[in-house]
Short mmCIF file of C-alpha atoms and ligand atoms in Angstrom, two decimals:
data_model
loop_
_atom_site.label_atom_id
_atom_site.label_comp_id
_atom_site.label_asym_id
_atom_site.label_seq_id
_atom_site.Cartn_x
_atom_site.Cartn_y
_atom_site.Cartn_z
CA MET A 1 127.27 18.39 108.52
CA THR A 2 123.49 18.39 108.20
CA ARG A 3 121.86 21.58 109.46
CA VAL A 4 118.12 22.13 109.33
CA ARG A 5 115.85 24.79 110.71
CA PHE A 6 112.30 25.40 111.79
CA ALA A 7 111.47 28.99 110.88
CA PRO A 8 107.96 29.95 111.95
CA SER A 9 106.51 33.44 111.88
CA PRO A 10 105.08 34.66 115.20
CA THR A 11 101.62 35.40 113.84
CA GLY A 12 99.57 33.52 116.42
CA ALA A 13 99.40 30.06 117.93
CA LEU A 14 101.55 27.52 116.13
CA HIS A 15 99.31 25.21 114.06
CA ILE A 16 99.92 21.46 114.35
CA GLY A 17 101.12 21.52 110.73
CA GLY A 18 103.97 23.69 112.02
CA VAL A 19 104.66 21.30 114.85
CA ARG A 20 104.89 18.46 112.36
CA THR A 21 107.33 20.48 110.23
CA ALA A 22 109.46 21.04 113.33
CA LEU A 23 109.22 17.34 114.18
CA TYR A 24 110.38 16.14 110.75
CA ASN A 25 113.27 18.60 110.86
CA TYR A 26 114.16 17.27 114.29
CA LEU A 27 113.93 13.61 113.25
CA PHE A 28 116.10 14.15 110.22
CA ALA A 29 118.71 16.20 112.10
CA LYS A 30 118.99 13.62 114.89
CA GLN A 31 119.22 10.77 112.45
CA GLN A 32 122.03 12.50 110.59
CA GLY A 33 123.80 13.60 113.76
CA GLY A 34 123.23 17.16 112.60
CA ASP A 35 121.88 20.42 114.01
CA PHE A 36 118.30 21.56 114.28
CA LEU A 37 117.75 25.24 114.90
CA LEU A 38 114.82 27.52 115.62
CA ARG A 39 114.69 30.86 113.84
CA VAL A 40 111.81 33.28 114.25
CA GLU A 41 110.80 35.05 111.06
CA ASP A 42 109.18 38.29 112.07
CA THR A 43 109.99 40.49 109.10
CA ASP A 44 106.30 41.21 108.59
CA GLN A 45 105.66 43.30 111.67
CA THR A 46 102.06 43.94 110.63
CA ARG A 47 101.29 40.28 111.34
CA PHE A 48 103.26 40.08 114.59
CA VAL A 49 101.25 38.83 117.55
CA PRO A 50 102.67 39.40 121.03
CA GLY A 51 103.13 36.14 122.87
CA ALA A 52 103.37 34.06 119.69
CA GLU A 53 107.13 33.71 119.95
CA GLU A 54 106.90 32.49 123.55
CA TYR A 55 104.14 30.15 122.42
CA ILE A 56 106.33 28.59 119.72
CA ILE A 57 109.13 27.96 122.22
CA ALA A 58 106.75 26.57 124.84
CA ALA A 59 105.05 24.32 122.28
CA LEU A 60 108.34 22.81 121.11
CA LYS A 61 109.34 22.23 124.73
CA TRP A 62 105.99 20.62 125.54
CA CYS A 63 106.31 18.25 122.59
CA GLY A 64 109.94 17.46 123.38
CA VAL A 65 110.96 18.51 119.87
CA LEU A 66 113.97 20.46 121.06
CA PRO A 67 116.21 22.52 118.79
CA ASN A 68 119.85 22.38 119.81
CA GLU A 69 120.39 25.95 118.68
CA GLY A 70 118.26 29.04 118.25
CA LEU A 71 115.86 31.38 119.92
CA GLY A 72 115.08 30.16 123.41
CA PHE A 73 117.38 27.17 123.03
CA GLY A 74 120.89 28.48 123.48
CA ASP A 75 122.92 30.73 121.33
CA GLY A 76 124.77 28.42 118.99
CA THR A 77 127.18 30.03 116.61
CA HIS A 78 124.78 32.00 114.44
CA ALA A 79 122.91 34.29 116.84
CA PRO A 80 120.75 36.29 116.71
CA TYR A 81 117.96 33.96 115.60
CA ARG A 82 115.16 36.50 115.42
CA GLN A 83 115.01 38.27 112.08
CA SER A 84 114.04 41.62 113.56
CA ASP A 85 117.40 41.51 115.38
CA ARG A 86 119.18 40.88 112.07
CA MET A 87 117.71 43.70 110.01
CA ALA A 88 121.08 45.29 109.26
CA ILE A 89 122.25 42.15 107.47
CA TYR A 90 119.94 41.87 104.49
CA LYS A 91 120.16 45.04 102.41
CA LYS A 92 123.63 44.38 101.10
CA TYR A 93 122.47 41.14 99.51
CA ALA A 94 119.65 42.97 97.70
CA ASP A 95 122.26 45.47 96.52
CA GLU A 96 124.43 42.62 95.28
CA LEU A 97 121.53 41.17 93.29
CA ILE A 98 120.92 44.59 91.74
CA ALA A 99 124.58 44.96 90.89
CA LYS A 100 124.53 41.56 89.20
CA GLY A 101 121.44 42.48 87.19
CA TRP A 102 119.17 40.04 89.02
CA ALA A 103 117.09 42.62 90.82
CA TYR A 104 115.87 46.15 90.18
CA TYR A 105 114.29 49.17 91.81
CA ALA A 106 110.58 49.65 91.29
CA PHE A 107 109.10 53.08 91.94
CA ASP A 108 105.45 52.36 91.25
CA THR A 109 103.24 53.90 93.88
CA PRO A 110 100.52 51.88 95.61
CA ASP A 111 97.95 53.85 93.57
CA GLU A 112 99.62 52.98 90.29
CA LEU A 113 99.69 49.31 91.24
CA THR A 114 96.06 49.38 92.26
CA ALA A 115 95.15 51.01 88.95
CA LYS A 116 96.97 48.24 87.07
CA ARG A 117 95.22 45.59 89.08
CA SER A 118 91.79 47.09 88.44
CA GLU A 119 92.56 47.41 84.75
CA LYS A 120 93.32 43.68 84.61
CA GLU A 121 90.38 42.73 86.81
CA ALA A 122 88.05 44.54 84.44
CA LYS A 123 89.25 42.06 81.82
CA LYS A 124 88.88 39.19 84.30
CA GLU A 125 92.64 38.76 84.42
CA MET A 126 95.10 38.75 87.28
CA PHE A 127 97.83 41.30 87.46
CA ALA A 128 101.32 40.00 88.05
CA TYR A 129 104.44 42.13 88.11
CA ASN A 130 106.50 40.03 85.74
CA ALA A 131 108.70 39.94 82.66
CA VAL A 132 105.79 41.08 80.48
CA THR A 133 104.14 43.76 82.61
CA ARG A 134 107.28 45.29 84.10
CA THR A 135 108.10 46.85 80.76
CA ALA A 136 105.14 49.19 81.24
CA MET A 137 105.90 50.04 84.87
CA ARG A 138 108.11 52.63 86.53
CA ASN A 139 111.29 50.83 87.45
CA SER A 140 115.03 50.91 86.92
CA LEU A 141 114.63 48.67 83.87
CA THR A 142 112.34 51.10 82.07
CA LEU A 143 113.38 54.55 83.33
CA PRO A 144 116.55 56.28 82.07
CA ALA A 145 119.56 55.74 84.30
CA ASP A 146 119.83 59.41 85.31
CA GLU A 147 116.19 59.50 86.38
CA VAL A 148 116.71 56.40 88.48
CA ALA A 149 119.78 57.95 90.08
CA GLN A 150 117.79 61.11 90.76
CA LEU A 151 114.87 59.22 92.33
CA LEU A 152 117.21 57.27 94.54
CA ALA A 153 119.10 60.41 95.54
CA GLU A 154 115.76 62.01 96.49
CA ASN A 155 114.93 58.88 98.40
CA ALA A 156 111.75 58.44 96.39
CA PRO A 157 109.65 55.54 97.71
CA HIS A 158 110.69 52.29 96.08
CA VAL A 159 111.01 48.57 96.54
CA VAL A 160 113.55 46.10 95.17
CA ARG A 161 112.17 43.29 93.03
CA PHE A 162 113.77 40.09 91.80
CA LYS A 163 114.02 39.92 88.03
CA ILE A 164 112.59 36.64 86.77
CA PRO A 165 114.29 35.73 83.49
CA GLU A 166 112.30 36.38 80.33
CA GLY A 167 111.41 33.85 77.69
CA ASP A 168 110.34 30.26 77.52
CA GLY A 169 112.85 28.78 79.94
CA ASP A 170 112.11 27.15 83.21
CA VAL A 171 113.66 26.57 86.59
CA ARG A 172 114.23 22.99 87.71
CA PHE A 173 115.19 21.68 91.06
CA SER A 174 114.74 18.51 92.95
CA ASP A 175 112.67 17.92 96.03
CA LEU A 176 113.17 14.94 98.34
CA ILE A 177 109.44 14.26 98.36
CA ARG A 178 108.31 15.42 94.94
CA GLY A 179 111.30 14.40 92.89
CA SER A 180 112.17 16.66 89.99
CA VAL A 181 110.11 19.85 89.96
CA SER A 182 110.01 22.50 87.28
CA TYR A 183 108.34 25.87 86.88
CA ALA A 184 108.21 27.88 83.66
CA PHE A 185 109.59 31.41 84.04
CA ALA A 186 106.23 32.59 82.75
CA GLN A 187 104.56 31.18 85.87
CA LEU A 188 106.67 33.31 88.18
CA ASP A 189 106.44 36.96 89.14
CA ASP A 190 108.98 39.54 90.24
CA LYS A 191 108.63 39.24 94.00
CA VAL A 192 109.59 42.10 96.27
CA LEU A 193 112.85 41.43 98.12
CA LEU A 194 113.21 44.74 99.94
CA LYS A 195 110.15 46.71 100.97
CA GLY A 196 109.56 50.45 100.86
CA ASP A 197 110.87 50.81 104.41
CA GLY A 198 114.13 49.17 103.36
CA LEU A 199 113.35 46.01 105.30
CA PRO A 200 113.51 42.59 103.67
CA THR A 201 110.57 40.39 102.82
CA TYR A 202 110.43 36.75 103.86
CA HIS A 203 111.88 35.67 100.49
CA LEU A 204 115.10 37.59 100.94
CA ALA A 205 115.49 37.32 104.71
CA HIS A 206 114.92 33.58 105.05
CA LEU A 207 117.22 32.83 102.16
CA VAL A 208 120.07 34.99 103.41
CA ASP A 209 119.65 33.46 106.86
CA ASP A 210 119.60 29.93 105.51
CA TYR A 211 122.81 30.74 103.68
CA LEU A 212 124.55 32.40 106.62
CA MET A 213 123.35 29.74 109.05
CA GLN A 214 124.70 27.06 106.71
CA ILE A 215 121.38 25.27 106.31
CA THR A 216 121.79 22.14 104.21
CA HIS A 217 118.15 20.99 103.95
CA VAL A 218 115.02 23.14 103.80
CA ILE A 219 112.17 21.02 105.15
CA ARG A 220 108.92 22.99 105.19
CA GLY A 221 105.23 22.90 104.35
CA GLU A 222 103.89 22.44 100.85
CA GLU A 223 102.50 25.98 100.88
CA TRP A 224 106.06 27.14 100.15
CA LEU A 225 106.58 24.93 97.12
CA ASN A 226 105.45 27.63 94.68
CA SER A 227 108.00 30.02 96.18
CA ALA A 228 110.83 27.52 95.88
CA PRO A 229 111.61 28.29 92.18
CA LEU A 230 112.15 31.93 93.11
CA HIS A 231 114.40 30.84 95.96
CA VAL A 232 116.34 28.52 93.68
CA LEU A 233 116.85 31.37 91.19
CA ILE A 234 118.14 33.62 93.96
CA TYR A 235 120.61 30.95 95.13
CA ARG A 236 121.86 30.57 91.59
CA ALA A 237 122.01 34.32 91.03
CA MET A 238 124.11 34.68 94.19
CA ASP A 239 126.23 31.72 93.22
CA TRP A 240 125.41 30.05 96.53
CA LYS A 241 125.05 26.32 96.91
CA GLU A 242 121.33 25.70 97.16
CA PRO A 243 119.99 23.56 99.99
CA ILE A 244 118.14 20.33 99.38
CA PHE A 245 114.39 20.91 99.51
CA ALA A 246 111.63 18.79 101.02
CA HIS A 247 108.09 20.18 100.88
CA LEU A 248 105.82 18.33 103.28
CA PRO A 249 102.23 17.37 102.44
CA LEU A 250 99.44 19.46 103.88
CA ILE A 251 97.37 18.30 106.80
CA MET A 252 93.86 18.00 105.43
CA ARG A 253 90.40 18.02 106.95
CA PRO A 254 89.11 14.55 107.87
CA ASP A 255 86.97 14.49 104.70
CA GLY A 256 90.05 15.31 102.62
CA ASN A 257 88.55 18.59 101.39
CA GLY A 258 91.11 21.27 101.96
CA LYS A 259 93.59 22.19 104.59
CA LEU A 260 92.60 21.74 108.23
CA SER A 261 92.08 25.24 109.57
CA LYS A 262 91.36 26.55 113.03
CA ARG A 263 87.78 27.12 111.95
CA ASP A 264 87.40 23.49 110.82
CA GLY A 265 88.96 22.38 114.08
CA ASP A 266 86.48 24.41 116.12
CA ARG A 267 83.58 23.10 114.06
CA LEU A 268 84.67 19.46 114.22
CA GLY A 269 85.89 19.55 117.81
CA ILE A 270 89.45 18.81 116.77
CA PRO A 271 92.21 20.83 118.40
CA VAL A 272 94.65 22.19 115.83
CA PHE A 273 97.14 23.72 118.26
CA PRO A 274 99.50 22.03 120.69
CA LEU A 275 98.85 24.38 123.61
CA HIS A 276 96.06 26.64 124.70
CA PHE A 277 96.42 30.18 123.36
CA GLU A 278 94.62 33.40 123.97
CA HIS A 279 95.13 36.13 121.41
CA PRO A 280 96.31 39.16 123.40
CA VAL A 281 94.42 41.63 121.23
CA THR A 282 91.28 39.92 119.98
CA GLY A 283 90.88 37.71 123.05
CA GLU A 284 90.15 34.81 120.73
CA THR A 285 91.15 31.50 122.25
CA ALA A 286 92.61 28.41 120.64
CA THR A 287 92.11 24.99 122.17
CA GLY A 288 95.28 23.03 122.75
CA TYR A 289 96.05 19.33 122.79
CA ASP A 290 97.43 19.90 126.28
CA GLU A 291 94.15 21.01 127.84
CA THR A 292 92.21 18.43 125.80
CA GLY A 293 94.06 15.74 127.72
CA PHE A 294 96.63 14.49 125.25
CA LEU A 295 100.07 13.35 126.31
CA PRO A 296 102.80 15.14 124.34
CA GLU A 297 104.39 11.77 123.49
CA ALA A 298 101.14 10.73 121.84
CA VAL A 299 100.78 14.02 120.03
CA ILE A 300 104.18 13.78 118.35
CA ASN A 301 103.52 10.12 117.62
CA PHE A 302 100.33 10.79 115.70
CA MET A 303 101.73 13.91 114.08
CA ALA A 304 104.67 11.93 112.76
CA LEU A 305 102.14 9.69 111.03
CA PHE A 306 100.55 12.60 109.16
CA GLY A 307 102.02 11.81 105.79
CA TRP A 308 104.76 9.43 106.89
CA ALA A 309 104.86 5.78 107.96
CA PRO A 310 107.84 3.72 109.04
CA GLY A 311 107.15 1.13 106.34
CA ASP A 312 106.24 -1.68 108.75
CA ASP A 313 103.08 -1.96 110.79
CA ARG A 314 104.34 0.00 113.78
CA GLU A 315 102.08 2.79 114.92
CA ILE A 316 103.19 3.43 118.47
CA MET A 317 106.67 4.86 118.32
CA SER A 318 108.86 6.82 120.69
CA LEU A 319 110.80 9.81 119.46
CA ASP A 320 113.93 7.64 119.33
CA ASP A 321 112.13 4.96 117.28
CA MET A 322 111.01 7.64 114.86
CA VAL A 323 114.51 9.09 114.56
CA ALA A 324 115.78 5.65 113.59
CA ALA A 325 112.97 4.93 111.10
CA PHE A 326 112.48 8.36 109.49
CA SER A 327 113.00 8.69 105.76
CA PHE A 328 111.82 11.10 103.09
CA GLU A 329 111.05 8.25 100.68
CA LYS A 330 108.24 7.15 102.98
CA ILE A 331 106.55 10.56 103.01
CA ASN A 332 103.43 10.78 100.84
CA LYS A 333 103.05 13.52 98.30
CA ALA A 334 99.31 13.66 98.84
CA GLY A 335 97.88 15.65 101.73
CA ALA A 336 97.37 13.67 104.93
CA LYS A 337 93.80 13.43 106.16
CA PHE A 338 93.41 14.18 109.83
CA ASP A 339 92.06 11.17 111.69
CA TYR A 340 91.01 12.29 115.15
CA ALA A 341 89.81 8.85 116.20
CA LYS A 342 93.28 7.53 115.47
CA ALA A 343 94.86 10.38 117.42
CA LYS A 344 92.75 9.47 120.43
CA TRP A 345 93.51 5.80 120.04
CA ILE A 346 97.22 6.57 120.08
CA ASN A 347 96.79 8.67 123.22
CA GLN A 348 94.98 5.76 124.85
CA GLN A 349 97.86 3.41 124.02
CA TYR A 350 100.24 5.77 125.81
CA ILE A 351 97.94 5.98 128.82
CA LEU A 352 97.68 2.18 128.95
CA LYS A 353 101.39 1.55 128.89
CA MET A 354 102.48 4.40 131.14
CA PRO A 355 103.78 3.39 134.59
CA LEU A 356 101.20 4.22 137.23
CA ASP A 357 103.29 6.75 139.17
CA GLU A 358 104.15 8.63 136.02
CA LEU A 359 100.55 8.59 134.85
CA THR A 360 99.38 9.90 138.21
CA THR A 361 101.80 12.80 137.93
CA ARG A 362 100.38 13.64 134.50
CA VAL A 363 96.77 13.29 135.64
CA LEU A 364 97.08 15.36 138.82
CA PRO A 365 96.96 18.81 137.17
CA PHE A 366 93.68 17.86 135.47
CA LEU A 367 92.18 16.91 138.81
CA GLN A 368 93.58 20.01 140.53
CA LYS A 369 91.99 22.19 137.88
CA ASN A 370 88.57 20.85 138.80
CA THR A 371 88.53 20.24 142.51
CA ASN A 372 90.31 21.18 145.67
CA SER A 373 89.20 18.04 147.42
CA PRO A 374 91.56 17.20 150.30
CA LYS A 375 91.75 13.72 148.76
CA LEU A 376 94.21 15.16 146.24
CA ASN A 377 96.75 15.46 149.03
CA ASP A 378 96.60 11.73 149.53
CA LEU A 379 98.88 10.47 146.78
CA LYS A 380 98.16 6.84 147.57
CA TYR A 381 94.44 7.46 147.13
CA THR A 382 94.86 9.41 143.89
CA THR A 383 97.22 6.80 142.48
CA GLU A 384 94.61 4.13 143.20
CA VAL A 385 91.94 6.21 141.44
CA VAL A 386 94.24 6.49 138.42
CA ARG A 387 94.87 2.74 138.51
CA LEU A 388 91.14 1.98 138.56
CA LEU A 389 90.51 4.30 135.60
CA GLN A 390 93.66 3.69 133.55
CA GLU A 391 92.02 1.22 131.20
CA ARG A 392 88.92 3.33 130.77
CA CYS A 393 90.33 6.73 129.84
CA VAL A 394 91.34 7.85 126.39
CA LEU A 395 92.16 11.44 127.40
CA LEU A 396 93.70 12.72 130.62
CA THR A 397 90.66 14.95 131.14
CA GLU A 398 88.55 11.81 131.52
CA PHE A 399 90.20 10.90 134.82
CA TRP A 400 88.21 13.80 136.17
CA THR A 401 85.02 13.38 134.14
CA GLN A 402 84.89 9.65 134.81
CA GLY A 403 86.23 9.84 138.33
CA THR A 404 84.57 12.92 139.81
CA TYR A 405 82.85 10.82 142.47
CA PHE A 406 86.18 9.75 143.92
CA PHE A 407 86.77 13.32 144.99
CA GLU A 408 83.30 14.72 145.52
CA GLY A 409 79.95 13.43 146.67
CA VAL A 410 77.51 12.26 144.03
CA LYS A 411 75.36 15.18 142.91
CA THR A 412 73.25 13.49 140.28
CA TYR A 413 72.29 9.85 140.03
CA ASP A 414 71.44 7.95 136.89
CA GLU A 415 67.76 8.42 137.58
CA ALA A 416 66.51 6.63 134.50
CA THR A 417 68.09 3.40 135.71
CA VAL A 418 67.01 4.00 139.28
CA ALA A 419 63.42 4.55 138.16
CA LYS A 420 63.56 1.29 136.27
CA LYS A 421 65.33 -0.88 138.80
CA TRP A 422 64.63 0.40 142.31
CA LYS A 423 61.75 -1.18 144.13
CA THR A 424 60.65 0.64 147.24
CA GLU A 425 59.37 -2.60 148.72
CA ASN A 426 63.01 -3.77 148.83
CA SER A 427 64.09 -0.65 150.63
CA ALA A 428 64.33 -2.34 154.01
CA LYS A 429 66.47 -5.11 152.56
CA PHE A 430 68.84 -2.56 151.10
CA ASP A 431 69.16 -0.95 154.52
CA GLU A 432 70.10 -4.34 155.91
CA LEU A 433 72.53 -4.75 153.07
CA ILE A 434 74.36 -1.60 154.13
CA ASP A 435 74.96 -2.99 157.62
CA PHE A 436 75.82 -6.41 156.32
CA VAL A 437 78.40 -5.37 153.75
CA THR A 438 80.11 -2.85 155.94
CA ASP A 439 80.30 -5.16 158.90
CA ILE A 440 83.49 -6.92 157.89
CA ASP A 441 86.79 -7.05 159.71
CA SER A 442 88.89 -6.01 156.84
CA PHE A 443 87.16 -3.76 154.35
CA THR A 444 88.85 -5.01 151.18
CA ALA A 445 87.43 -5.36 147.69
CA ALA A 446 87.45 -9.15 147.90
CA ASN A 447 85.71 -9.20 151.28
CA PHE A 448 83.16 -6.64 150.15
CA GLU A 449 82.34 -8.61 147.06
CA ALA A 450 82.01 -11.89 148.96
CA ARG A 451 79.74 -10.19 151.46
CA VAL A 452 77.48 -8.72 148.75
CA LYS A 453 77.18 -12.12 147.14
CA SER A 454 76.28 -13.87 150.33
CA PHE A 455 73.70 -11.20 151.12
CA ILE A 456 72.13 -11.64 147.72
CA ALA A 457 72.03 -15.41 148.19
CA SER A 458 70.24 -15.16 151.53
CA SER A 459 67.99 -12.18 150.82
CA GLY A 460 66.17 -13.47 147.80
CA LEU A 461 67.22 -10.36 145.83
CA LYS A 462 68.73 -10.81 142.42
CA MET A 463 72.25 -9.92 141.38
CA GLY A 464 70.82 -7.69 138.64
CA ASP A 465 68.68 -5.84 141.22
CA VAL A 466 71.51 -5.22 143.62
CA MET A 467 74.72 -4.57 141.73
CA PRO A 468 73.52 -1.67 139.58
CA MET A 469 71.95 -0.03 142.64
CA LEU A 470 75.17 -0.32 144.58
CA ARG A 471 77.13 1.11 141.70
CA ILE A 472 74.80 4.03 141.18
CA ALA A 473 74.62 4.67 144.91
CA LEU A 474 78.39 4.90 145.18
CA THR A 475 79.19 6.63 141.92
CA GLY A 476 75.98 8.06 140.49
CA ARG A 477 76.45 6.25 137.19
CA MET A 478 76.10 2.91 135.49
CA SER A 479 79.61 2.36 134.27
CA GLY A 480 83.00 2.46 135.87
CA PRO A 481 85.52 0.24 137.63
CA SER A 482 84.39 -2.72 139.74
CA VAL A 483 82.00 -1.74 142.53
CA ALA A 484 84.04 -3.66 145.06
CA ASP A 485 87.21 -1.78 144.10
CA VAL A 486 85.41 1.52 144.38
CA ALA A 487 83.93 0.65 147.79
CA ALA A 488 87.30 -0.57 149.08
CA LEU A 489 88.94 2.66 148.00
CA PHE A 490 86.23 4.76 149.68
CA GLY A 491 86.58 2.73 152.88
CA ARG A 492 83.92 1.58 155.25
CA VAL A 493 82.65 4.92 156.54
CA GLU A 494 82.34 6.65 153.19
CA THR A 495 80.71 3.58 151.65
CA GLN A 496 78.17 3.44 154.42
CA LYS A 497 77.43 7.12 154.13
CA ARG A 498 76.98 7.05 150.36
CA LEU A 499 74.81 3.95 150.34
CA SER A 500 72.39 5.21 152.93
CA ALA A 501 72.11 8.68 151.39
CA ALA A 502 71.55 7.20 147.95
CA PHE A 503 68.96 4.62 148.95
CA LYS A 504 66.87 7.36 150.56
CA ARG A 505 67.12 9.34 147.38
CA PHE A 506 66.16 6.32 145.27
CA ASN A 507 62.89 5.97 147.20
CA LYS A 508 62.20 9.56 146.39
CA VAL A 509 62.96 9.03 142.70
CA VAL A 510 60.51 6.18 142.48
CA GLU A 511 57.87 7.70 144.75
CA PRO A 512 58.46 11.42 144.52
CA GLU A 513 55.57 12.39 146.77
CA LYS A 514 57.28 10.78 149.77
CA PRO A 515 59.28 13.38 151.65
CA ILE A 516 62.90 12.53 152.27
CA GLU A 517 65.36 13.83 154.76
CA ILE A 518 67.97 16.20 153.51
CA ASN A 519 71.00 14.04 153.00
CA ASP A 520 74.62 14.83 153.39
CA LEU A 521 75.68 14.02 149.87
CA ASP A 522 77.73 17.07 149.28
CA LYS A 523 79.80 16.86 152.39
N1 LIG B 601 108.46 31.87 108.00
C1 LIG B 601 107.93 30.88 107.12
C2 LIG B 601 106.66 30.33 107.76
O1 LIG B 601 106.10 30.98 108.53
C3 LIG B 601 108.96 29.80 106.92
C4 LIG B 601 108.92 29.14 105.59
C5 LIG B 601 110.20 28.37 105.38
O2 LIG B 601 110.42 27.42 106.15
O3 LIG B 601 110.99 28.72 104.53
O4 LIG B 601 106.21 29.25 107.53
#
């Protein structure tokens, strides 16, 4: 039975790279009819950020990438799923490695280690605690057995390190994305397994948990590839069946230079987190895809395409489509460049194909955040606004930015166009136009449009003089849905009110010295 896990550390908001890791785990588990679990790896309490764990759970829920077992998702058979609740488990495995000769006690004090590092740095070398250097350090491999026993009995500060084999050998394993991978022993160092406080490091804790939780495939980011040989050695030392590894390509900056970080995201205006986050201590905020106006379906769709493609030309895919099409062979080894334009395009495709009622439900919170216009209580009205804007919006936030005038009076007009197009000598004709176009039995878009056309025909005004002025008068701007649709949605009274207020203002724009009456725009 396939069992995979997503095992983030609660050190802040979950980066989209993490979301993609969770997604690929999910896709693979579903495809195999297996389990996908969430485990929180909080062994490093110095990096713990309050709220981060809740954030991880909320982000997975928002994206619809739902573990069927694990923290926040039901207890499964291997609870607890938070490492700080499992601390009693790990030590005995470190002891077992020591007993088997695969690990040892190291008594070097922080000062001694710093001295070694400085010594090496002075020679422009890096210090690594490894098969070569450990012979000159204070550990259970170099000290006499009775001294070691004495130090342990006194509870002298110490850590437990893994003993990388000496010599020219190497460790080989296979990775579903990278094929056969090998690391020379000489490239590896003796990582700490148990810290001075007796608590495990990530290397020990995650591995023991993967073993106990019967994880069959370890699917994680490329940043862990260099740790994998150590993990493979530990599996072999313990005589445990090692899982199958898949190290996913990094998500790179749009120019391909380096990993996409929060700082790059801020600089380039690209969100790198699924949800908004505020750091409880520093107060630093992270922009989320949610508040930027992305649909979660679109977010997982474009994230799936970071480094993977279904092998045909499909780009818009539901979670179920992706489950069916997912395969490790189609994942690139090279880092995936972030393409924000593509992400937005995908979001737009979801907006375009979403049923109107559903879309309105998704748009409403964005409108509610910006206005308390009573119009929001009129679902029919709001749905019509969403219909008129559906083809024009790429992000959900744009239903507000492009449709503000549907809920509030126009505060600023496109004055550059008014200054160019409005002729005060036509002012009287425009006043007539207001009466003429609102004097219709049934105030529909079709009737309004017919009426405008017939007025233009009889008034001697030109289409190009009238239509932009009507549009700006009603909406303040030069682009948007059809003027007739907008007028019909406003209704006769509102249309009348907006046109007359605007035309007065237009005279003022063109001839500023003429006083105008205070209008009722903001009512
Ligand atoms: N806790 C590790 C992280 O934060 C998990 C690495 C792994 O999946 O083994 O990414």
